[in-house]
């Protein structure tokens, strides 16, 4: 069968959850046996979100091939277990960069370079890139932004043209919002009607409408919307707020979203989806009663999207172990010797968050020391691991003012330092150690036991590394370098084996943790936190 292209647009307001609808549809089609991928087109000029402050755009997600991507790619992978790549996330900036590079090379042979056709052609080429591999039955393309945004216009024009070329192999899903006016006690569909009109005015007729709503929409209201917008009544679907986003695929299936997509695109029919594993997860999520309390020490606590993949990984691991996780966000800048005990005592486990720069770093050292001395299960990720190393150097090895050269270029003890090949780099974008690398784990270590394997692959996003000159000193004093890159010998995992669970990873395991396959190191950490919680309860 030909590859089918599904385009997902949004209207009325942003943050409606196009990523969740796209991911849910992907989950449904996958569960029926189709081969599916999802891609996101972002209408901003940045080449990628790698240089964006988390306040702007939440977490930066990283793919196996080292692309710094929009956090929606994290949803795609968590819902589907399908690995994404650079091809799954394209920004306006990247489109323009390619076109401008071509222009400089003279590839346009003296022609005037314009938005139409040059930019739109480049968008179209990117839309079809994954489909052309022959690896997918469905390519779902989410178009960032809202219909009517100036920035989105070239994308909409490109996909309008694609519909003409692809005919039945292309389909449009438009997501809108139906507000409930409390004063009038009424649901209002007018914004939806206007939003579809706006889409129609650029030549796009949606095939399916998904209406986001906080309250159940009566059937006749859905039919009315269909009539106003030329959409078949059964193809107007509602998406009501759910207790968890992972319920959304089931709600969409109840309203036959997958059947409608299959019918409208003429895809070869497949059996009903198999949801047994997904339902088992949802059942555990709904029924788990015992709570495990995990503190997350970082500097973006008021902005929880900054740690999206970590909080999701914790939730997945706890759920698989039949527990409910309560994540307590602890502001590293506000931690002091005086308040650390009060903040950390109630916790069953602590995550030391990744990050960049000096702000909040001293609070991380205070938290790590307290956890180490009180034997609380502790998991340092990237900068968190580097902070574990620095804290150990200062307080166990007695190396006063030990630091990372990221924080203090003149530190007398540079236990964390820049890699040689990073020293000459001056550009910020896309120049870190990025993407999946092999890591060999020391047999017998807690990390190796967690993975049940001596060789793993995990994703990275950092510039600084453990300084090998200090390795012997650390090992002698009890912090072991149990994970190492087999090619470069860079240290990837440290642990203190005599502690309950005290592990730092230079890599980011949260980028490879999904609903159906939680990352083993998160499972191991969560298990240690649960055991610690049980031991506290039984000694009470
Ligand atoms: N700032 C540190 C580095 O660049 C850690 C980065 C991170 O935590 N992702 O090495």
PDB file of C-alpha atoms in Angstrom, residues 182-444:
ATOM      1  CA  UNK A 182     -19.458  29.318  33.205  1.00  0.00           C
ATOM      2  CA  UNK A 183     -21.566  32.489  33.427  1.00  0.00           C
ATOM      3  CA  UNK A 184     -23.807  31.365  30.557  1.00  0.00           C
ATOM      4  CA  UNK A 185     -23.421  27.643  31.420  1.00  0.00           C
ATOM      5  CA  UNK A 186     -22.856  26.992  27.739  1.00  0.00           C
ATOM      6  CA  UNK A 187     -20.396  25.262  25.470  1.00  0.00           C
ATOM      7  CA  UNK A 188     -19.412  27.419  22.502  1.00  0.00           C
ATOM      8  CA  UNK A 189     -18.515  26.058  19.080  1.00  0.00           C
ATOM      9  CA  UNK A 190     -18.128  29.402  17.297  1.00  0.00           C
ATOM     10  CA  UNK A 191     -14.322  29.533  17.715  1.00  0.00           C
ATOM     11  CA  UNK A 192     -14.159  26.093  16.095  1.00  0.00           C
ATOM     12  CA  UNK A 193     -16.266  27.241  13.167  1.00  0.00           C
ATOM     13  CA  UNK A 194     -14.031  30.297  12.693  1.00  0.00           C
ATOM     14  CA  UNK A 195     -10.899  28.237  12.933  1.00  0.00           C
ATOM     15  CA  UNK A 196     -12.087  25.807  10.249  1.00  0.00           C
ATOM     16  CA  UNK A 197     -13.111  28.766   8.055  1.00  0.00           C
ATOM     17  CA  UNK A 198      -9.579  30.090   8.393  1.00  0.00           C
ATOM     18  CA  UNK A 199      -8.164  26.737   7.356  1.00  0.00           C
ATOM     19  CA  UNK A 200     -10.563  26.590   4.413  1.00  0.00           C
ATOM     20  CA  UNK A 201      -9.511  30.085   3.391  1.00  0.00           C
ATOM     21  CA  UNK A 202      -5.989  28.766   2.743  1.00  0.00           C
ATOM     22  CA  UNK A 203      -7.471  25.935   0.715  1.00  0.00           C
ATOM     23  CA  UNK A 204      -7.478  23.135   3.252  1.00  0.00           C
ATOM     24  CA  UNK A 205     -10.618  21.146   4.016  1.00  0.00           C
ATOM     25  CA  UNK A 206     -10.198  19.114   7.207  1.00  0.00           C
ATOM     26  CA  UNK A 207     -11.340  15.497   6.970  1.00  0.00           C
ATOM     27  CA  UNK A 208     -11.541  14.950  10.715  1.00  0.00           C
ATOM     28  CA  UNK A 209     -12.126  17.421  13.543  1.00  0.00           C
ATOM     29  CA  UNK A 210     -11.042  16.744  17.091  1.00  0.00           C
ATOM     30  CA  UNK A 211     -12.711  19.086  19.578  1.00  0.00           C
ATOM     31  CA  UNK A 212     -10.907  19.582  22.872  1.00  0.00           C
ATOM     32  CA  UNK A 213     -13.317  20.186  25.699  1.00  0.00           C
ATOM     33  CA  UNK A 214     -13.528  20.077  29.461  1.00  0.00           C
ATOM     34  CA  UNK A 215     -17.173  18.956  29.359  1.00  0.00           C
ATOM     35  CA  UNK A 216     -18.925  16.239  27.387  1.00  0.00           C
ATOM     36  CA  UNK A 217     -20.227  17.604  24.058  1.00  0.00           C
ATOM     37  CA  UNK A 218     -23.713  16.421  23.118  1.00  0.00           C
ATOM     38  CA  UNK A 219     -23.982  14.437  19.897  1.00  0.00           C
ATOM     39  CA  UNK A 220     -26.151  17.055  18.186  1.00  0.00           C
ATOM     40  CA  UNK A 221     -23.499  19.675  18.842  1.00  0.00           C
ATOM     41  CA  UNK A 222     -20.886  17.541  17.095  1.00  0.00           C
ATOM     42  CA  UNK A 223     -23.259  17.081  14.170  1.00  0.00           C
ATOM     43  CA  UNK A 224     -23.903  20.804  14.013  1.00  0.00           C
ATOM     44  CA  UNK A 225     -20.150  21.482  13.834  1.00  0.00           C
ATOM     45  CA  UNK A 226     -19.898  18.910  11.040  1.00  0.00           C
ATOM     46  CA  UNK A 227     -22.627  20.650   9.066  1.00  0.00           C
ATOM     47  CA  UNK A 228     -20.983  24.070   9.409  1.00  0.00           C
ATOM     48  CA  UNK A 229     -17.580  22.784   8.356  1.00  0.00           C
ATOM     49  CA  UNK A 230     -18.279  20.164   5.638  1.00  0.00           C
ATOM     50  CA  UNK A 231     -16.999  17.359   7.841  1.00  0.00           C
ATOM     51  CA  UNK A 232     -18.893  14.054   8.016  1.00  0.00           C
ATOM     52  CA  UNK A 233     -20.783  13.843  11.328  1.00  0.00           C
ATOM     53  CA  UNK A 234     -18.980  10.689  12.456  1.00  0.00           C
ATOM     54  CA  UNK A 235     -15.634  12.390  11.773  1.00  0.00           C
ATOM     55  CA  UNK A 236     -16.272  15.093  14.377  1.00  0.00           C
ATOM     56  CA  UNK A 237     -14.720  13.670  17.510  1.00  0.00           C
ATOM     57  CA  UNK A 238     -14.379  15.033  21.005  1.00  0.00           C
ATOM     58  CA  UNK A 239     -11.362  14.868  23.262  1.00  0.00           C
ATOM     59  CA  UNK A 240     -12.400  15.429  26.859  1.00  0.00           C
ATOM     60  CA  UNK A 241      -9.811  16.068  29.588  1.00  0.00           C
ATOM     61  CA  UNK A 242      -8.564  12.738  30.919  1.00  0.00           C
ATOM     62  CA  UNK A 243      -7.011  11.821  34.258  1.00  0.00           C
ATOM     63  CA  UNK A 244      -3.901  10.839  32.271  1.00  0.00           C
ATOM     64  CA  UNK A 245      -2.812  11.525  28.699  1.00  0.00           C
ATOM     65  CA  UNK A 246      -2.289   7.786  28.280  1.00  0.00           C
ATOM     66  CA  UNK A 247      -6.077   7.301  28.286  1.00  0.00           C
ATOM     67  CA  UNK A 248      -6.406   9.391  25.132  1.00  0.00           C
ATOM     68  CA  UNK A 249      -5.726   6.549  22.632  1.00  0.00           C
ATOM     69  CA  UNK A 250      -8.617   4.586  24.160  1.00  0.00           C
ATOM     70  CA  UNK A 251     -10.978   7.574  24.030  1.00  0.00           C
ATOM     71  CA  UNK A 252     -10.034   8.113  20.373  1.00  0.00           C
ATOM     72  CA  UNK A 253     -10.575   4.442  19.551  1.00  0.00           C
ATOM     73  CA  UNK A 254     -14.043   4.478  21.159  1.00  0.00           C
ATOM     74  CA  UNK A 255     -14.939   7.189  18.663  1.00  0.00           C
ATOM     75  CA  UNK A 256     -13.354   5.215  15.799  1.00  0.00           C
ATOM     76  CA  UNK A 257     -10.588   7.686  14.968  1.00  0.00           C
ATOM     77  CA  UNK A 258      -8.373   4.869  13.650  1.00  0.00           C
ATOM     78  CA  UNK A 259     -11.219   3.296  11.635  1.00  0.00           C
ATOM     79  CA  UNK A 260     -12.061   6.639  10.053  1.00  0.00           C
ATOM     80  CA  UNK A 261      -8.421   7.257   9.117  1.00  0.00           C
ATOM     81  CA  UNK A 262      -8.134   3.789   7.587  1.00  0.00           C
ATOM     82  CA  UNK A 263     -11.375   4.176   5.655  1.00  0.00           C
ATOM     83  CA  UNK A 264     -10.710   7.688   4.369  1.00  0.00           C
ATOM     84  CA  UNK A 265      -7.175   6.931   3.235  1.00  0.00           C
ATOM     85  CA  UNK A 266      -8.130   3.549   1.768  1.00  0.00           C
ATOM     86  CA  UNK A 267      -5.430   1.783   3.785  1.00  0.00           C
ATOM     87  CA  UNK A 268      -5.494  -2.017   3.736  1.00  0.00           C
ATOM     88  CA  UNK A 269      -7.762  -3.005   6.596  1.00  0.00           C
ATOM     89  CA  UNK A 270      -6.166  -4.602   9.632  1.00  0.00           C
ATOM     90  CA  UNK A 271      -7.565  -6.323  12.728  1.00  0.00           C
ATOM     91  CA  UNK A 272      -8.777  -4.474  15.811  1.00  0.00           C
ATOM     92  CA  UNK A 273      -5.946  -3.070  17.924  1.00  0.00           C
ATOM     93  CA  UNK A 274      -4.379  -5.174  20.648  1.00  0.00           C
ATOM     94  CA  UNK A 275      -4.347  -3.090  23.805  1.00  0.00           C
ATOM     95  CA  UNK A 276      -3.513  -5.690  26.417  1.00  0.00           C
ATOM     96  CA  UNK A 277      -0.108  -4.293  27.420  1.00  0.00           C
ATOM     97  CA  UNK A 278      -1.336  -0.694  27.291  1.00  0.00           C
ATOM     98  CA  UNK A 279      -4.392  -1.520  29.394  1.00  0.00           C
ATOM     99  CA  UNK A 280      -2.263  -3.385  31.923  1.00  0.00           C
ATOM    100  CA  UNK A 281      -0.222  -0.208  32.379  1.00  0.00           C
ATOM    101  CA  UNK A 282      -3.345   1.959  32.712  1.00  0.00           C
ATOM    102  CA  UNK A 283      -4.820  -0.461  35.212  1.00  0.00           C
ATOM    103  CA  UNK A 284      -1.720  -0.245  37.387  1.00  0.00           C
ATOM    104  CA  UNK A 285      -1.697   3.530  37.058  1.00  0.00           C
ATOM    105  CA  UNK A 286      -5.289   3.732  38.241  1.00  0.00           C
ATOM    106  CA  UNK A 287      -5.074   1.209  41.041  1.00  0.00           C
ATOM    107  CA  UNK A 288      -1.608   1.746  42.601  1.00  0.00           C
ATOM    108  CA  UNK A 289      -2.116   3.024  46.149  1.00  0.00           C
ATOM    109  CA  UNK A 290       1.298   2.972  47.825  1.00  0.00           C
ATOM    110  CA  UNK A 291       3.125   6.239  47.362  1.00  0.00           C
ATOM    111  CA  UNK A 292       6.845   6.647  46.747  1.00  0.00           C
ATOM    112  CA  UNK A 293       8.222  10.156  47.252  1.00  0.00           C
ATOM    113  CA  UNK A 294      10.974  11.298  44.937  1.00  0.00           C
ATOM    114  CA  UNK A 295      12.644  14.690  45.262  1.00  0.00           C
ATOM    115  CA  UNK A 296      13.930  16.348  42.122  1.00  0.00           C
ATOM    116  CA  UNK A 297      16.621  18.896  42.896  1.00  0.00           C
ATOM    117  CA  UNK A 298      16.969  21.418  40.077  1.00  0.00           C
ATOM    118  CA  UNK A 299      16.670  25.075  39.208  1.00  0.00           C
ATOM    119  CA  UNK A 300      13.575  25.010  36.996  1.00  0.00           C
ATOM    120  CA  UNK A 301      11.096  23.801  39.591  1.00  0.00           C
ATOM    121  CA  UNK A 302       8.376  26.270  38.673  1.00  0.00           C
ATOM    122  CA  UNK A 303       8.564  24.998  35.110  1.00  0.00           C
ATOM    123  CA  UNK A 304       7.903  21.308  35.168  1.00  0.00           C
ATOM    124  CA  UNK A 305       8.081  20.874  31.394  1.00  0.00           C
ATOM    125  CA  UNK A 306      11.824  21.451  31.817  1.00  0.00           C
ATOM    126  CA  UNK A 307      12.074  17.948  33.349  1.00  0.00           C
ATOM    127  CA  UNK A 308       9.304  16.316  31.331  1.00  0.00           C
ATOM    128  CA  UNK A 309      11.161  13.151  30.325  1.00  0.00           C
ATOM    129  CA  UNK A 310      12.491  12.639  33.856  1.00  0.00           C
ATOM    130  CA  UNK A 311       9.084  12.981  35.501  1.00  0.00           C
ATOM    131  CA  UNK A 312       7.554  10.662  32.899  1.00  0.00           C
ATOM    132  CA  UNK A 313      10.340   8.101  33.436  1.00  0.00           C
ATOM    133  CA  UNK A 314       9.741   8.201  37.197  1.00  0.00           C
ATOM    134  CA  UNK A 315       6.015   7.739  36.686  1.00  0.00           C
ATOM    135  CA  UNK A 316       6.538   4.809  34.294  1.00  0.00           C
ATOM    136  CA  UNK A 317       8.970   3.056  36.653  1.00  0.00           C
ATOM    137  CA  UNK A 318       6.786   3.555  39.732  1.00  0.00           C
ATOM    138  CA  UNK A 319       3.688   2.349  37.880  1.00  0.00           C
ATOM    139  CA  UNK A 320       5.401  -0.808  36.699  1.00  0.00           C
ATOM    140  CA  UNK A 321       6.320  -1.454  40.332  1.00  0.00           C
ATOM    141  CA  UNK A 322       2.704  -0.891  41.404  1.00  0.00           C
ATOM    142  CA  UNK A 323       3.368   2.426  43.106  1.00  0.00           C
ATOM    143  CA  UNK A 324       2.219   5.974  42.711  1.00  0.00           C
ATOM    144  CA  UNK A 325       5.066   8.434  42.457  1.00  0.00           C
ATOM    145  CA  UNK A 326       4.847  11.787  44.122  1.00  0.00           C
ATOM    146  CA  UNK A 327       7.507  14.101  42.696  1.00  0.00           C
ATOM    147  CA  UNK A 328       8.590  16.906  44.987  1.00  0.00           C
ATOM    148  CA  UNK A 329      10.380  19.636  43.062  1.00  0.00           C
ATOM    149  CA  UNK A 330      13.105  21.193  45.201  1.00  0.00           C
ATOM    150  CA  UNK A 331      14.637  24.478  44.159  1.00  0.00           C
ATOM    151  CA  UNK A 332      18.392  24.010  44.298  1.00  0.00           C
ATOM    152  CA  UNK A 333      18.964  27.754  44.827  1.00  0.00           C
ATOM    153  CA  UNK A 334      16.882  27.634  47.989  1.00  0.00           C
ATOM    154  CA  UNK A 335      18.597  24.651  49.587  1.00  0.00           C
ATOM    155  CA  UNK A 336      20.941  25.470  52.469  1.00  0.00           C
ATOM    156  CA  UNK A 337      22.749  23.601  55.260  1.00  0.00           C
ATOM    157  CA  UNK A 338      19.965  24.798  57.555  1.00  0.00           C
ATOM    158  CA  UNK A 339      16.966  23.564  55.579  1.00  0.00           C
ATOM    159  CA  UNK A 340      18.370  20.517  53.770  1.00  0.00           C
ATOM    160  CA  UNK A 341      17.280  17.965  56.398  1.00  0.00           C
ATOM    161  CA  UNK A 342      13.763  19.354  56.560  1.00  0.00           C
ATOM    162  CA  UNK A 343      13.495  19.194  52.760  1.00  0.00           C
ATOM    163  CA  UNK A 344      15.050  15.794  52.141  1.00  0.00           C
ATOM    164  CA  UNK A 345      14.092  13.781  55.217  1.00  0.00           C
ATOM    165  CA  UNK A 346      10.572  12.902  53.998  1.00  0.00           C
ATOM    166  CA  UNK A 347      11.878  11.554  50.683  1.00  0.00           C
ATOM    167  CA  UNK A 348      12.427   7.970  49.567  1.00  0.00           C
ATOM    168  CA  UNK A 349      14.789   8.901  46.761  1.00  0.00           C
ATOM    169  CA  UNK A 350      16.403  11.961  45.217  1.00  0.00           C
ATOM    170  CA  UNK A 351      17.169  12.909  41.623  1.00  0.00           C
ATOM    171  CA  UNK A 352      19.873  15.481  40.987  1.00  0.00           C
ATOM    172  CA  UNK A 353      18.774  17.134  37.762  1.00  0.00           C
ATOM    173  CA  UNK A 354      20.749  17.902  34.616  1.00  0.00           C
ATOM    174  CA  UNK A 355      21.476  21.506  33.735  1.00  0.00           C
ATOM    175  CA  UNK A 356      23.890  24.168  32.615  1.00  0.00           C
ATOM    176  CA  UNK A 357      25.740  26.920  34.405  1.00  0.00           C
ATOM    177  CA  UNK A 358      26.510  27.994  37.945  1.00  0.00           C
ATOM    178  CA  UNK A 359      23.049  28.976  39.177  1.00  0.00           C
ATOM    179  CA  UNK A 360      21.768  26.607  41.862  1.00  0.00           C
ATOM    180  CA  UNK A 361      24.852  24.429  41.815  1.00  0.00           C
ATOM    181  CA  UNK A 362      25.835  24.861  45.478  1.00  0.00           C
ATOM    182  CA  UNK A 363      22.380  23.635  46.534  1.00  0.00           C
ATOM    183  CA  UNK A 364      22.951  20.481  44.538  1.00  0.00           C
ATOM    184  CA  UNK A 365      26.198  19.830  46.468  1.00  0.00           C
ATOM    185  CA  UNK A 366      24.348  20.319  49.763  1.00  0.00           C
ATOM    186  CA  UNK A 367      21.632  17.875  48.711  1.00  0.00           C
ATOM    187  CA  UNK A 368      24.144  15.289  47.483  1.00  0.00           C
ATOM    188  CA  UNK A 369      26.196  15.429  50.675  1.00  0.00           C
ATOM    189  CA  UNK A 370      23.104  14.995  52.815  1.00  0.00           C
ATOM    190  CA  UNK A 371      21.892  12.068  50.724  1.00  0.00           C
ATOM    191  CA  UNK A 372      25.307  10.399  50.716  1.00  0.00           C
ATOM    192  CA  UNK A 373      25.732  10.763  54.468  1.00  0.00           C
ATOM    193  CA  UNK A 374      22.176   9.596  55.178  1.00  0.00           C
ATOM    194  CA  UNK A 375      22.276   6.814  52.588  1.00  0.00           C
ATOM    195  CA  UNK A 376      19.220   7.939  50.641  1.00  0.00           C
ATOM    196  CA  UNK A 377      18.855   6.400  47.144  1.00  0.00           C
ATOM    197  CA  UNK A 378      20.293   9.099  44.882  1.00  0.00           C
ATOM    198  CA  UNK A 379      20.413   9.369  41.125  1.00  0.00           C
ATOM    199  CA  UNK A 380      22.472  12.064  39.417  1.00  0.00           C
ATOM    200  CA  UNK A 381      21.796  12.706  35.745  1.00  0.00           C
ATOM    201  CA  UNK A 382      24.368  14.481  33.556  1.00  0.00           C
ATOM    202  CA  UNK A 383      25.116  17.688  35.499  1.00  0.00           C
ATOM    203  CA  UNK A 384      23.694  15.772  38.477  1.00  0.00           C
ATOM    204  CA  UNK A 385      26.357  13.100  38.024  1.00  0.00           C
ATOM    205  CA  UNK A 386      29.040  15.762  37.621  1.00  0.00           C
ATOM    206  CA  UNK A 387      27.871  17.334  40.890  1.00  0.00           C
ATOM    207  CA  UNK A 388      28.127  13.941  42.638  1.00  0.00           C
ATOM    208  CA  UNK A 389      31.733  13.744  41.474  1.00  0.00           C
ATOM    209  CA  UNK A 390      32.529  17.295  42.614  1.00  0.00           C
ATOM    210  CA  UNK A 391      30.878  16.806  46.012  1.00  0.00           C
ATOM    211  CA  UNK A 392      32.853  13.573  46.526  1.00  0.00           C
ATOM    212  CA  UNK A 393      36.097  15.304  45.538  1.00  0.00           C
ATOM    213  CA  UNK A 394      35.503  18.136  47.988  1.00  0.00           C
ATOM    214  CA  UNK A 395      34.160  16.256  50.985  1.00  0.00           C
ATOM    215  CA  UNK A 396      35.695  12.783  50.713  1.00  0.00           C
ATOM    216  CA  UNK A 397      38.942  13.298  48.781  1.00  0.00           C
ATOM    217  CA  UNK A 398      39.499  16.609  50.565  1.00  0.00           C
ATOM    218  CA  UNK A 399      40.129  18.504  47.342  1.00  0.00           C
ATOM    219  CA  UNK A 400      39.082  21.958  48.391  1.00  0.00           C
ATOM    220  CA  UNK A 401      37.332  24.007  45.687  1.00  0.00           C
ATOM    221  CA  UNK A 402      37.193  21.052  43.331  1.00  0.00           C
ATOM    222  CA  UNK A 403      34.832  21.946  40.524  1.00  0.00           C
ATOM    223  CA  UNK A 404      33.877  21.616  36.903  1.00  0.00           C
ATOM    224  CA  UNK A 405      35.656  24.062  34.627  1.00  0.00           C
ATOM    225  CA  UNK A 406      32.170  24.986  33.414  1.00  0.00           C
ATOM    226  CA  UNK A 407      31.587  26.690  36.783  1.00  0.00           C
ATOM    227  CA  UNK A 408      35.131  27.736  37.666  1.00  0.00           C
ATOM    228  CA  UNK A 409      37.760  27.869  34.954  1.00  0.00           C
ATOM    229  CA  UNK A 410      40.511  28.358  37.550  1.00  0.00           C
ATOM    230  CA  UNK A 411      39.613  25.530  39.914  1.00  0.00           C
ATOM    231  CA  UNK A 412      42.731  23.871  41.364  1.00  0.00           C
ATOM    232  CA  UNK A 413      41.011  20.462  41.009  1.00  0.00           C
ATOM    233  CA  UNK A 414      39.208  20.177  37.673  1.00  0.00           C
ATOM    234  CA  UNK A 415      37.527  16.846  38.353  1.00  0.00           C
ATOM    235  CA  UNK A 416      35.043  17.684  35.575  1.00  0.00           C
ATOM    236  CA  UNK A 417      36.620  19.239  32.516  1.00  0.00           C
ATOM    237  CA  UNK A 418      36.085  19.978  28.866  1.00  0.00           C
ATOM    238  CA  UNK A 419      36.834  17.232  26.374  1.00  0.00           C
ATOM    239  CA  UNK A 420      39.847  17.997  24.223  1.00  0.00           C
ATOM    240  CA  UNK A 421      37.766  18.183  21.025  1.00  0.00           C
ATOM    241  CA  UNK A 422      35.320  20.635  22.657  1.00  0.00           C
ATOM    242  CA  UNK A 423      38.015  23.166  23.523  1.00  0.00           C
ATOM    243  CA  UNK A 424      38.176  24.785  20.111  1.00  0.00           C
ATOM    244  CA  UNK A 425      34.387  25.047  19.595  1.00  0.00           C
ATOM    245  CA  UNK A 426      32.850  28.507  19.726  1.00  0.00           C
ATOM    246  CA  UNK A 427      29.389  27.914  18.198  1.00  0.00           C
ATOM    247  CA  UNK A 428      26.689  27.007  20.721  1.00  0.00           C
ATOM    248  CA  UNK A 429      24.182  25.193  18.501  1.00  0.00           C
ATOM    249  CA  UNK A 430      24.503  21.435  17.968  1.00  0.00           C
ATOM    250  CA  UNK A 431      28.093  21.256  19.198  1.00  0.00           C
ATOM    251  CA  UNK A 432      27.762  19.206  22.393  1.00  0.00           C
ATOM    252  CA  UNK A 433      28.355  15.467  22.699  1.00  0.00           C
ATOM    253  CA  UNK A 434      24.914  14.499  21.439  1.00  0.00           C
ATOM    254  CA  UNK A 435      23.026  11.300  20.784  1.00  0.00           C
ATOM    255  CA  UNK A 436      23.429   7.631  21.593  1.00  0.00           C
ATOM    256  CA  UNK A 437      26.783   6.170  22.552  1.00  0.00           C
ATOM    257  CA  UNK A 438      27.790   2.734  23.717  1.00  0.00           C
ATOM    258  CA  UNK A 439      28.639   2.253  27.358  1.00  0.00           C
ATOM    259  CA  UNK A 440      30.323  -0.778  28.911  1.00  0.00           C
ATOM    260  CA  UNK A 441      29.295  -1.519  32.489  1.00  0.00           C
ATOM    261  CA  UNK A 442      31.498  -3.216  35.059  1.00  0.00           C
ATOM    262  CA  UNK A 443      30.180  -6.710  35.826  1.00  0.00           C
ATOM    263  CA  UNK A 444      28.958  -6.899  39.397  1.00  0.00           C
TER     264      UNK A 444
END
